[in-house]
Amino acid sequence: MVAVALSLSSTIIAGSDCPGAHINMTMEAACREATTAGKPLPMYKLCKRMLVQRTPAGSFHEASEYASIAAEEVWLLYSFVMYYMRSALVNSSIPGEANAAYELCIHDYQEADATMDRTRRKLDRVLKGLSECCGLNLSNEYRAALHSVGACRDRLAKLSNSPLLDNNEDIYNRTMVAYMLGKLIGIM
Ligand SMILES: *[C@@H]1O[C@H](CO)[C@@H](O)[C@H](O)[C@H]1NC(C)=O
Ligand SMILES: *[C@@H]1O[C@H](CO)[C@@H](O)[C@H](O)[C@H]1NC(C)=O
Ligand SMILES: *[C@@H]1O[C@H](CO)[C@@H](O)[C@H](O)[C@H]1NC(C)=O
Ligand SMILES: *[C@@H]1O[C@H](CO)[C@@H](O)[C@H](O)[C@H]1NC(C)=O
C-alpha cells in the first residue's frame, strides 16, 4: 500500500516534469530555441555541430533526443580529457606546475563524468519512453558538471601556456549547450 501511494504521488509530480520532451522539431529549431534569447551566436553554431551527425539538418526528432545526444557527447569528451591528462602525467613530459593542475583537473573531470553519466541515463529513459519524467532536478546535475569543468578550465588558464586550455573551454561551452537543450525540454 505504501509503495503504491508513493509511486502514485511521484507520478503526479513527475507528470509536468519534462513538458517539452516529446515535441517533434528539427535540430536547427531546437538549437535556435535553446540558444537564442541573449545567448551568443557561437552557441547556436556549436549546438548544430554537436547534433548534426546523429540528427541531420531538416529531419524531425523529439526534443529529448537532442538533449540526450548532447549529454552523451559531453560525457564522452570528459573521458577523452581524462585519458589525455593521465597519459601526459605518465609520460612526465610536462612541467611541475602543469603536473599539479592536471592532477586536480582529473579529479574535476571525474566529478563531471559521474554527474553527466547520471544525466544521460535519465534522459535516455525519457527518450525511450521508459520514464515520463527527467528524473527530477537535472538542473543541479548540469550545473555541477559546469562547475567542475569550469574549475579545470580556470586551473589551466593560470598556466603560462597550456595546450589543453582551448580544448577545455570548448568542452565547457558544449556542456553549456547540453544544459540549454535540457532546459528546452523543461528540466528543473
Ligand atoms: C512525433 O513524431 C512521432 C513519429 O512521427 C509521432 O509518433 C509522435 O506522435 C509525434 N509527437 C508529437 C508530440 O507530435
Ligand atoms: C604518451 O606517450 C605515448 C607513448 O610514447 C604516446 O603514444 C602518447 O601520445 C603520449 N601521450 C601524451 C599525452 O603525450
Ligand atoms: C532541487 O534540489 C535542490 C537541492 O539539491 C533543492 O533546493 C531544490 O528545491 C530542488 N528543486 C526541485 C524542483 O526539486
Ligand atoms: C566559448 O563560448 C564563448 C561565448 O560564446 C566564446 O566567446 C568562446 O570563443 C568559446 N570558446 C571556444 C573554445 O569555442
PDB file of C-alpha atoms and ligand atoms in Angstrom:
ATOM      1  CA  MET A   1       0.000   0.000   0.000  1.00  0.00           C
ATOM      2  CA  VAL A   2       2.766   2.385   0.936  1.00  0.00           C
ATOM      3  CA  ALA A   3       4.665   1.614  -2.258  1.00  0.00           C
ATOM      4  CA  VAL A   4       1.584   2.232  -4.376  1.00  0.00           C
ATOM      5  CA  ALA A   5       0.894   5.514  -2.668  1.00  0.00           C
ATOM      6  CA  LEU A   6       4.482   6.616  -3.133  1.00  0.00           C
ATOM      7  CA  SER A   7       4.627   5.727  -6.798  1.00  0.00           C
ATOM      8  CA  LEU A   8       1.313   7.461  -7.428  1.00  0.00           C
ATOM      9  CA  SER A   9       2.433  10.639  -5.783  1.00  0.00           C
ATOM     10  CA  SER A  10       5.737  10.645  -7.658  1.00  0.00           C
ATOM     11  CA  THR A  11       3.851  10.114 -10.924  1.00  0.00           C
ATOM     12  CA  ILE A  12       1.784  13.154 -10.210  1.00  0.00           C
ATOM     13  CA  ILE A  13       4.831  15.302  -9.502  1.00  0.00           C
ATOM     14  CA  ALA A  14       6.676  13.865 -12.486  1.00  0.00           C
ATOM     15  CA  GLY A  15       3.798  14.472 -14.886  1.00  0.00           C
ATOM     16  CA  SER A  16       4.778  18.059 -15.537  1.00  0.00           C
ATOM     17  CA  ASP A  17       8.463  17.474 -15.119  1.00  0.00           C
ATOM     18  CA  CYS A  18       9.676  17.383 -18.686  1.00  0.00           C
ATOM     19  CA  PRO A  19       6.889  19.039 -20.638  1.00  0.00           C
ATOM     20  CA  GLY A  20       8.837  19.597 -23.844  1.00  0.00           C
ATOM     21  CA  ALA A  21      10.405  16.159 -24.112  1.00  0.00           C
ATOM     22  CA  HIS A  22       8.222  14.732 -26.870  1.00  0.00           C
ATOM     23  CA  ILE A  23       7.795  17.761 -29.084  1.00  0.00           C
ATOM     24  CA  ASN A  24       8.974  16.985 -32.615  1.00  0.00           C
ATOM     25  CA  MET A  25      11.297  19.526 -34.118  1.00  0.00           C
ATOM     26  CA  THR A  26      14.375  19.894 -36.308  1.00  0.00           C
ATOM     27  CA  MET A  27      17.759  20.252 -34.663  1.00  0.00           C
ATOM     28  CA  GLU A  28      18.052  23.755 -36.121  1.00  0.00           C
ATOM     29  CA  ALA A  29      14.822  24.757 -34.412  1.00  0.00           C
ATOM     30  CA  ALA A  30      15.922  23.097 -31.175  1.00  0.00           C
ATOM     31  CA  CYS A  31      19.257  24.908 -31.261  1.00  0.00           C
ATOM     32  CA  ARG A  32      17.637  28.207 -32.146  1.00  0.00           C
ATOM     33  CA  GLU A  33      15.165  27.965 -29.294  1.00  0.00           C
ATOM     34  CA  ALA A  34      17.737  26.689 -26.843  1.00  0.00           C
ATOM     35  CA  THR A  35      20.463  29.213 -27.582  1.00  0.00           C
ATOM     36  CA  THR A  36      18.811  32.463 -28.645  1.00  0.00           C
ATOM     37  CA  ALA A  37      17.366  34.943 -26.155  1.00  0.00           C
ATOM     38  CA  GLY A  38      20.521  36.830 -25.375  1.00  0.00           C
ATOM     39  CA  LYS A  39      22.973  33.951 -25.890  1.00  0.00           C
ATOM     40  CA  PRO A  40      25.929  34.468 -28.226  1.00  0.00           C
ATOM     41  CA  LEU A  41      25.669  33.238 -31.812  1.00  0.00           C
ATOM     42  CA  PRO A  42      28.647  30.855 -31.422  1.00  0.00           C
ATOM     43  CA  MET A  43      26.477  28.782 -29.072  1.00  0.00           C
ATOM     44  CA  TYR A  44      23.880  28.254 -31.791  1.00  0.00           C
ATOM     45  CA  LYS A  45      26.559  27.124 -34.230  1.00  0.00           C
ATOM     46  CA  LEU A  46      28.181  24.870 -31.670  1.00  0.00           C
ATOM     47  CA  CYS A  47      24.792  23.345 -30.860  1.00  0.00           C
ATOM     48  CA  LYS A  48      24.243  22.428 -34.516  1.00  0.00           C
ATOM     49  CA  ARG A  49      27.755  20.961 -34.771  1.00  0.00           C
ATOM     50  CA  MET A  50      27.011  18.791 -31.736  1.00  0.00           C
ATOM     51  CA  LEU A  51      23.790  17.400 -33.178  1.00  0.00           C
ATOM     52  CA  VAL A  52      24.168  17.287 -36.960  1.00  0.00           C
ATOM     53  CA  GLN A  53      25.807  13.880 -37.222  1.00  0.00           C
ATOM     54  CA  ARG A  54      23.126  11.923 -35.445  1.00  0.00           C
ATOM     55  CA  THR A  55      20.162  14.107 -36.309  1.00  0.00           C
ATOM     56  CA  PRO A  56      20.781  15.535 -39.811  1.00  0.00           C
ATOM     57  CA  ALA A  57      19.638  19.050 -40.673  1.00  0.00           C
ATOM     58  CA  GLY A  58      15.945  19.257 -41.523  1.00  0.00           C
ATOM     59  CA  SER A  59      14.935  15.920 -40.004  1.00  0.00           C
ATOM     60  CA  PHE A  60      12.394  15.844 -37.185  1.00  0.00           C
ATOM     61  CA  HIS A  61      13.156  14.307 -33.828  1.00  0.00           C
ATOM     62  CA  GLU A  62      11.770  14.523 -30.352  1.00  0.00           C
ATOM     63  CA  ALA A  63      13.376  17.315 -28.374  1.00  0.00           C
ATOM     64  CA  SER A  64      14.505  14.829 -25.728  1.00  0.00           C
ATOM     65  CA  GLU A  65      16.723  13.205 -28.354  1.00  0.00           C
ATOM     66  CA  TYR A  66      18.719  16.409 -28.752  1.00  0.00           C
ATOM     67  CA  ALA A  67      19.167  16.765 -25.017  1.00  0.00           C
ATOM     68  CA  SER A  68      20.161  13.126 -24.822  1.00  0.00           C
ATOM     69  CA  ILE A  69      22.707  13.301 -27.667  1.00  0.00           C
ATOM     70  CA  ALA A  70      24.321  16.426 -26.223  1.00  0.00           C
ATOM     71  CA  ALA A  71      24.595  14.942 -22.735  1.00  0.00           C
ATOM     72  CA  GLU A  72      26.142  11.785 -24.131  1.00  0.00           C
ATOM     73  CA  GLU A  73      28.598  13.705 -26.267  1.00  0.00           C
ATOM     74  CA  VAL A  74      29.944  15.808 -23.418  1.00  0.00           C
ATOM     75  CA  TRP A  75      30.104  12.747 -21.181  1.00  0.00           C
ATOM     76  CA  LEU A  76      32.323  11.007 -23.766  1.00  0.00           C
ATOM     77  CA  LEU A  77      34.511  14.090 -24.074  1.00  0.00           C
ATOM     78  CA  TYR A  78      35.150  14.039 -20.344  1.00  0.00           C
ATOM     79  CA  SER A  79      36.646  10.556 -20.704  1.00  0.00           C
ATOM     80  CA  PHE A  80      38.910  11.708 -23.530  1.00  0.00           C
ATOM     81  CA  VAL A  81      40.220  14.614 -21.490  1.00  0.00           C
ATOM     82  CA  MET A  82      40.887  12.390 -18.503  1.00  0.00           C
ATOM     83  CA  TYR A  83      42.652   9.874 -20.695  1.00  0.00           C
ATOM     84  CA  TYR A  84      44.782  12.570 -22.279  1.00  0.00           C
ATOM     85  CA  MET A  85      45.767  14.092 -18.953  1.00  0.00           C
ATOM     86  CA  ARG A  86      46.549  10.744 -17.405  1.00  0.00           C
ATOM     87  CA  SER A  87      48.847   9.798 -20.262  1.00  0.00           C
ATOM     88  CA  ALA A  88      50.513  13.207 -20.142  1.00  0.00           C
ATOM     89  CA  LEU A  89      51.186  12.643 -16.432  1.00  0.00           C
ATOM     90  CA  VAL A  90      52.543   9.154 -17.045  1.00  0.00           C
ATOM     91  CA  ASN A  91      54.798  10.419 -19.829  1.00  0.00           C
ATOM     92  CA  SER A  92      56.013  13.124 -17.416  1.00  0.00           C
ATOM     93  CA  SER A  93      56.576  15.320 -20.415  1.00  0.00           C
ATOM     94  CA  ILE A  94      55.053  18.341 -18.696  1.00  0.00           C
ATOM     95  CA  PRO A  95      56.418  20.872 -16.201  1.00  0.00           C
ATOM     96  CA  GLY A  96      55.635  20.537 -12.490  1.00  0.00           C
ATOM     97  CA  GLU A  97      53.144  23.364 -12.439  1.00  0.00           C
ATOM     98  CA  ALA A  98      51.056  21.748 -15.161  1.00  0.00           C
ATOM     99  CA  ASN A  99      51.503  18.428 -13.455  1.00  0.00           C
ATOM    100  CA  ALA A 100      49.668  19.655 -10.350  1.00  0.00           C
ATOM    101  CA  ALA A 101      46.944  21.303 -12.441  1.00  0.00           C
ATOM    102  CA  TYR A 102      46.368  18.122 -14.426  1.00  0.00           C
ATOM    103  CA  GLU A 103      46.021  16.059 -11.281  1.00  0.00           C
ATOM    104  CA  LEU A 104      43.390  18.410  -9.907  1.00  0.00           C
ATOM    105  CA  CYS A 105      41.702  18.571 -13.300  1.00  0.00           C
ATOM    106  CA  ILE A 106      41.400  14.797 -13.440  1.00  0.00           C
ATOM    107  CA  HIS A 107      39.567  14.989 -10.160  1.00  0.00           C
ATOM    108  CA  ASP A 108      37.279  17.741 -11.529  1.00  0.00           C
ATOM    109  CA  TYR A 109      36.505  15.641 -14.566  1.00  0.00           C
ATOM    110  CA  GLN A 110      35.800  12.553 -12.502  1.00  0.00           C
ATOM    111  CA  GLU A 111      33.049  14.512 -10.794  1.00  0.00           C
ATOM    112  CA  ALA A 112      31.711  15.921 -14.037  1.00  0.00           C
ATOM    113  CA  ASP A 113      31.827  12.420 -15.520  1.00  0.00           C
ATOM    114  CA  ALA A 114      29.744  10.899 -12.710  1.00  0.00           C
ATOM    115  CA  THR A 115      27.238  13.732 -12.881  1.00  0.00           C
ATOM    116  CA  MET A 116      26.810  13.616 -16.630  1.00  0.00           C
ATOM    117  CA  ASP A 117      26.598   9.835 -16.587  1.00  0.00           C
ATOM    118  CA  ARG A 118      23.520  10.074 -14.330  1.00  0.00           C
ATOM    119  CA  THR A 119      22.077  12.817 -16.512  1.00  0.00           C
ATOM    120  CA  ARG A 120      22.472  10.990 -19.815  1.00  0.00           C
ATOM    121  CA  ARG A 121      20.933   7.819 -18.339  1.00  0.00           C
ATOM    122  CA  LYS A 122      17.892   9.732 -17.142  1.00  0.00           C
ATOM    123  CA  LEU A 123      17.477  11.448 -20.492  1.00  0.00           C
ATOM    124  CA  ASP A 124      17.867   8.160 -22.304  1.00  0.00           C
ATOM    125  CA  ARG A 125      14.990   6.705 -20.289  1.00  0.00           C
ATOM    126  CA  VAL A 126      12.820   9.674 -21.193  1.00  0.00           C
ATOM    127  CA  LEU A 127      13.782   9.321 -24.851  1.00  0.00           C
ATOM    128  CA  LYS A 128      12.927   5.620 -24.892  1.00  0.00           C
ATOM    129  CA  GLY A 129       9.577   6.264 -23.241  1.00  0.00           C
ATOM    130  CA  LEU A 130      10.618   4.324 -20.126  1.00  0.00           C
ATOM    131  CA  SER A 131      10.121   7.360 -17.983  1.00  0.00           C
ATOM    132  CA  GLU A 132       7.907  10.373 -18.359  1.00  0.00           C
ATOM    133  CA  CYS A 133       9.973  12.431 -16.018  1.00  0.00           C
ATOM    134  CA  CYS A 134      13.540  13.605 -16.370  1.00  0.00           C
ATOM    135  CA  GLY A 135      14.441  12.115 -13.039  1.00  0.00           C
ATOM    136  CA  LEU A 136      13.798  15.431 -11.323  1.00  0.00           C
ATOM    137  CA  ASN A 137      16.169  18.219 -10.607  1.00  0.00           C
ATOM    138  CA  LEU A 138      18.505  17.665 -13.516  1.00  0.00           C
ATOM    139  CA  SER A 139      19.374  21.343 -13.493  1.00  0.00           C
ATOM    140  CA  ASN A 140      21.516  20.715 -10.452  1.00  0.00           C
ATOM    141  CA  GLU A 141      23.393  17.973 -12.299  1.00  0.00           C
ATOM    142  CA  TYR A 142      24.174  20.174 -15.285  1.00  0.00           C
ATOM    143  CA  ARG A 143      25.241  22.985 -13.013  1.00  0.00           C
ATOM    144  CA  ALA A 144      27.513  20.645 -11.078  1.00  0.00           C
ATOM    145  CA  ALA A 145      29.139  19.451 -14.324  1.00  0.00           C
ATOM    146  CA  LEU A 146      29.633  23.037 -15.477  1.00  0.00           C
ATOM    147  CA  HIS A 147      31.161  23.898 -12.142  1.00  0.00           C
ATOM    148  CA  SER A 148      33.663  21.018 -12.352  1.00  0.00           C
ATOM    149  CA  VAL A 149      34.663  21.617 -15.968  1.00  0.00           C
ATOM    150  CA  GLY A 150      34.915  25.353 -15.259  1.00  0.00           C
ATOM    151  CA  ALA A 151      37.187  24.669 -12.291  1.00  0.00           C
ATOM    152  CA  CYS A 152      39.600  22.773 -14.536  1.00  0.00           C
ATOM    153  CA  ARG A 153      39.456  25.455 -17.214  1.00  0.00           C
ATOM    154  CA  ASP A 154      40.378  28.080 -14.612  1.00  0.00           C
ATOM    155  CA  ARG A 155      43.317  25.988 -13.403  1.00  0.00           C
ATOM    156  CA  LEU A 156      44.649  25.632 -16.938  1.00  0.00           C
ATOM    157  CA  ALA A 157      44.133  29.333 -17.627  1.00  0.00           C
ATOM    158  CA  LYS A 158      46.657  30.112 -14.872  1.00  0.00           C
ATOM    159  CA  LEU A 159      49.395  28.097 -16.582  1.00  0.00           C
ATOM    160  CA  SER A 160      51.670  30.040 -18.891  1.00  0.00           C
ATOM    161  CA  ASN A 161      50.828  28.054 -21.983  1.00  0.00           C
ATOM    162  CA  SER A 162      48.524  25.087 -21.774  1.00  0.00           C
ATOM    163  CA  PRO A 163      47.744  23.187 -24.961  1.00  0.00           C
ATOM    164  CA  LEU A 164      44.581  21.953 -23.245  1.00  0.00           C
ATOM    165  CA  LEU A 165      43.043  25.307 -22.421  1.00  0.00           C
ATOM    166  CA  ASP A 166      41.151  25.815 -25.695  1.00  0.00           C
ATOM    167  CA  ASN A 167      40.007  22.268 -25.556  1.00  0.00           C
ATOM    168  CA  ASN A 168      38.631  22.709 -22.065  1.00  0.00           C
ATOM    169  CA  GLU A 169      36.867  25.897 -22.948  1.00  0.00           C
ATOM    170  CA  ASP A 170      35.271  24.118 -25.871  1.00  0.00           C
ATOM    171  CA  ILE A 171      34.105  21.331 -23.558  1.00  0.00           C
ATOM    172  CA  TYR A 172      32.761  23.913 -21.122  1.00  0.00           C
ATOM    173  CA  ASN A 173      30.811  25.512 -23.955  1.00  0.00           C
ATOM    174  CA  ARG A 174      29.485  22.150 -25.083  1.00  0.00           C
ATOM    175  CA  THR A 175      28.361  21.373 -21.551  1.00  0.00           C
ATOM    176  CA  MET A 176      26.577  24.727 -21.539  1.00  0.00           C
ATOM    177  CA  VAL A 177      24.814  23.831 -24.802  1.00  0.00           C
ATOM    178  CA  ALA A 178      23.806  20.460 -23.351  1.00  0.00           C
ATOM    179  CA  TYR A 179      22.297  22.296 -20.380  1.00  0.00           C
ATOM    180  CA  MET A 180      20.424  24.678 -22.680  1.00  0.00           C
ATOM    181  CA  LEU A 181      18.976  21.710 -24.584  1.00  0.00           C
ATOM    182  CA  GLY A 182      17.955  20.236 -21.240  1.00  0.00           C
ATOM    183  CA  LYS A 183      16.183  23.455 -20.367  1.00  0.00           C
ATOM    184  CA  LEU A 184      14.459  23.359 -23.750  1.00  0.00           C
ATOM    185  CA  ILE A 185      12.650  20.165 -22.780  1.00  0.00           C
ATOM    186  CA  GLY A 186      11.804  21.657 -19.426  1.00  0.00           C
ATOM    187  CA  ILE A 187      14.156  20.034 -16.940  1.00  0.00           C
ATOM    188  CA  MET A 188      14.087  21.514 -13.497  1.00  0.00           C
TER     189      MET A 188
HETATM  190  C1  LIG B   1       6.419  12.950 -33.124  1.00  0.00           C
HETATM  191  O1  LIG B   1       6.644  12.107 -34.240  1.00  0.00           O
HETATM  192  C2  LIG B   1       6.427  10.731 -33.963  1.00  0.00           C
HETATM  193  C3  LIG B   1       6.838   9.945 -35.188  1.00  0.00           C
HETATM  194  O2  LIG B   1       6.459  10.575 -36.379  1.00  0.00           O
HETATM  195  C4  LIG B   1       4.965  10.542 -33.587  1.00  0.00           C
HETATM  196  O3  LIG B   1       4.727   9.177 -33.293  1.00  0.00           O
HETATM  197  C5  LIG B   1       4.635  11.375 -32.370  1.00  0.00           C
HETATM  198  O4  LIG B   1       3.280  11.290 -32.056  1.00  0.00           O
HETATM  199  C6  LIG B   1       4.993  12.842 -32.599  1.00  0.00           C
HETATM  200  N1  LIG B   1       4.836  13.554 -31.353  1.00  0.00           N
HETATM  201  C7  LIG B   1       4.196  14.711 -31.278  1.00  0.00           C
HETATM  202  C8  LIG B   1       4.100  15.326 -29.912  1.00  0.00           C
HETATM  203  O5  LIG B   1       3.699  15.262 -32.253  1.00  0.00           O
HETATM  204  C1  LIG B   2      52.498   9.409 -24.090  1.00  0.00           C
HETATM  205  O1  LIG B   2      53.440   8.517 -24.686  1.00  0.00           O
HETATM  206  C2  LIG B   2      52.853   7.576 -25.541  1.00  0.00           C
HETATM  207  C3  LIG B   2      53.934   6.591 -25.978  1.00  0.00           C
HETATM  208  O2  LIG B   2      55.117   7.255 -26.294  1.00  0.00           O
HETATM  209  C4  LIG B   2      52.250   8.314 -26.713  1.00  0.00           C
HETATM  210  O3  LIG B   2      51.639   7.407 -27.601  1.00  0.00           O
HETATM  211  C5  LIG B   2      51.187   9.271 -26.184  1.00  0.00           C
HETATM  212  O4  LIG B   2      50.660  10.045 -27.245  1.00  0.00           O
HETATM  213  C6  LIG B   2      51.785  10.206 -25.173  1.00  0.00           C
HETATM  214  N1  LIG B   2      50.715  10.996 -24.590  1.00  0.00           N
HETATM  215  C7  LIG B   2      50.790  12.293 -24.428  1.00  0.00           C
HETATM  216  C8  LIG B   2      49.592  12.942 -23.862  1.00  0.00           C
HETATM  217  O5  LIG B   2      51.768  12.961 -24.711  1.00  0.00           O
HETATM  218  C1  LIG B   3      16.481  20.597  -6.436  1.00  0.00           C
HETATM  219  O1  LIG B   3      17.421  20.237  -5.433  1.00  0.00           O
HETATM  220  C2  LIG B   3      17.812  21.292  -4.609  1.00  0.00           C
HETATM  221  C3  LIG B   3      18.813  20.771  -3.615  1.00  0.00           C
HETATM  222  O2  LIG B   3      19.686  19.884  -4.222  1.00  0.00           O
HETATM  223  C4  LIG B   3      16.593  21.899  -3.910  1.00  0.00           C
HETATM  224  O3  LIG B   3      16.989  23.021  -3.164  1.00  0.00           O
HETATM  225  C5  LIG B   3      15.553  22.323  -4.943  1.00  0.00           C
HETATM  226  O4  LIG B   3      14.386  22.764  -4.299  1.00  0.00           O
HETATM  227  C6  LIG B   3      15.208  21.160  -5.844  1.00  0.00           C
HETATM  228  N1  LIG B   3      14.297  21.614  -6.906  1.00  0.00           N
HETATM  229  C7  LIG B   3      13.274  20.884  -7.325  1.00  0.00           C
HETATM  230  C8  LIG B   3      12.455  21.484  -8.408  1.00  0.00           C
HETATM  231  O5  LIG B   3      13.012  19.790  -6.871  1.00  0.00           O
HETATM  232  C1  LIG B   4      33.106  29.544 -25.770  1.00  0.00           C
HETATM  233  O1  LIG B   4      31.979  30.388 -25.810  1.00  0.00           O
HETATM  234  C2  LIG B   4      32.285  31.762 -25.667  1.00  0.00           C
HETATM  235  C3  LIG B   4      30.967  32.505 -25.623  1.00  0.00           C
HETATM  236  O2  LIG B   4      30.184  32.164 -26.729  1.00  0.00           O
HETATM  237  C4  LIG B   4      33.164  32.204 -26.838  1.00  0.00           C
HETATM  238  O3  LIG B   4      33.496  33.555 -26.690  1.00  0.00           O
HETATM  239  C5  LIG B   4      34.422  31.346 -26.871  1.00  0.00           C
HETATM  240  O4  LIG B   4      35.186  31.668 -28.018  1.00  0.00           O
HETATM  241  C6  LIG B   4      34.056  29.883 -26.902  1.00  0.00           C
HETATM  242  N1  LIG B   4      35.275  29.098 -26.798  1.00  0.00           N
HETATM  243  C7  LIG B   4      35.574  28.100 -27.612  1.00  0.00           C
HETATM  244  C8  LIG B   4      36.878  27.415 -27.393  1.00  0.00           C
HETATM  245  O5  LIG B   4      34.835  27.746 -28.504  1.00  0.00           O
END
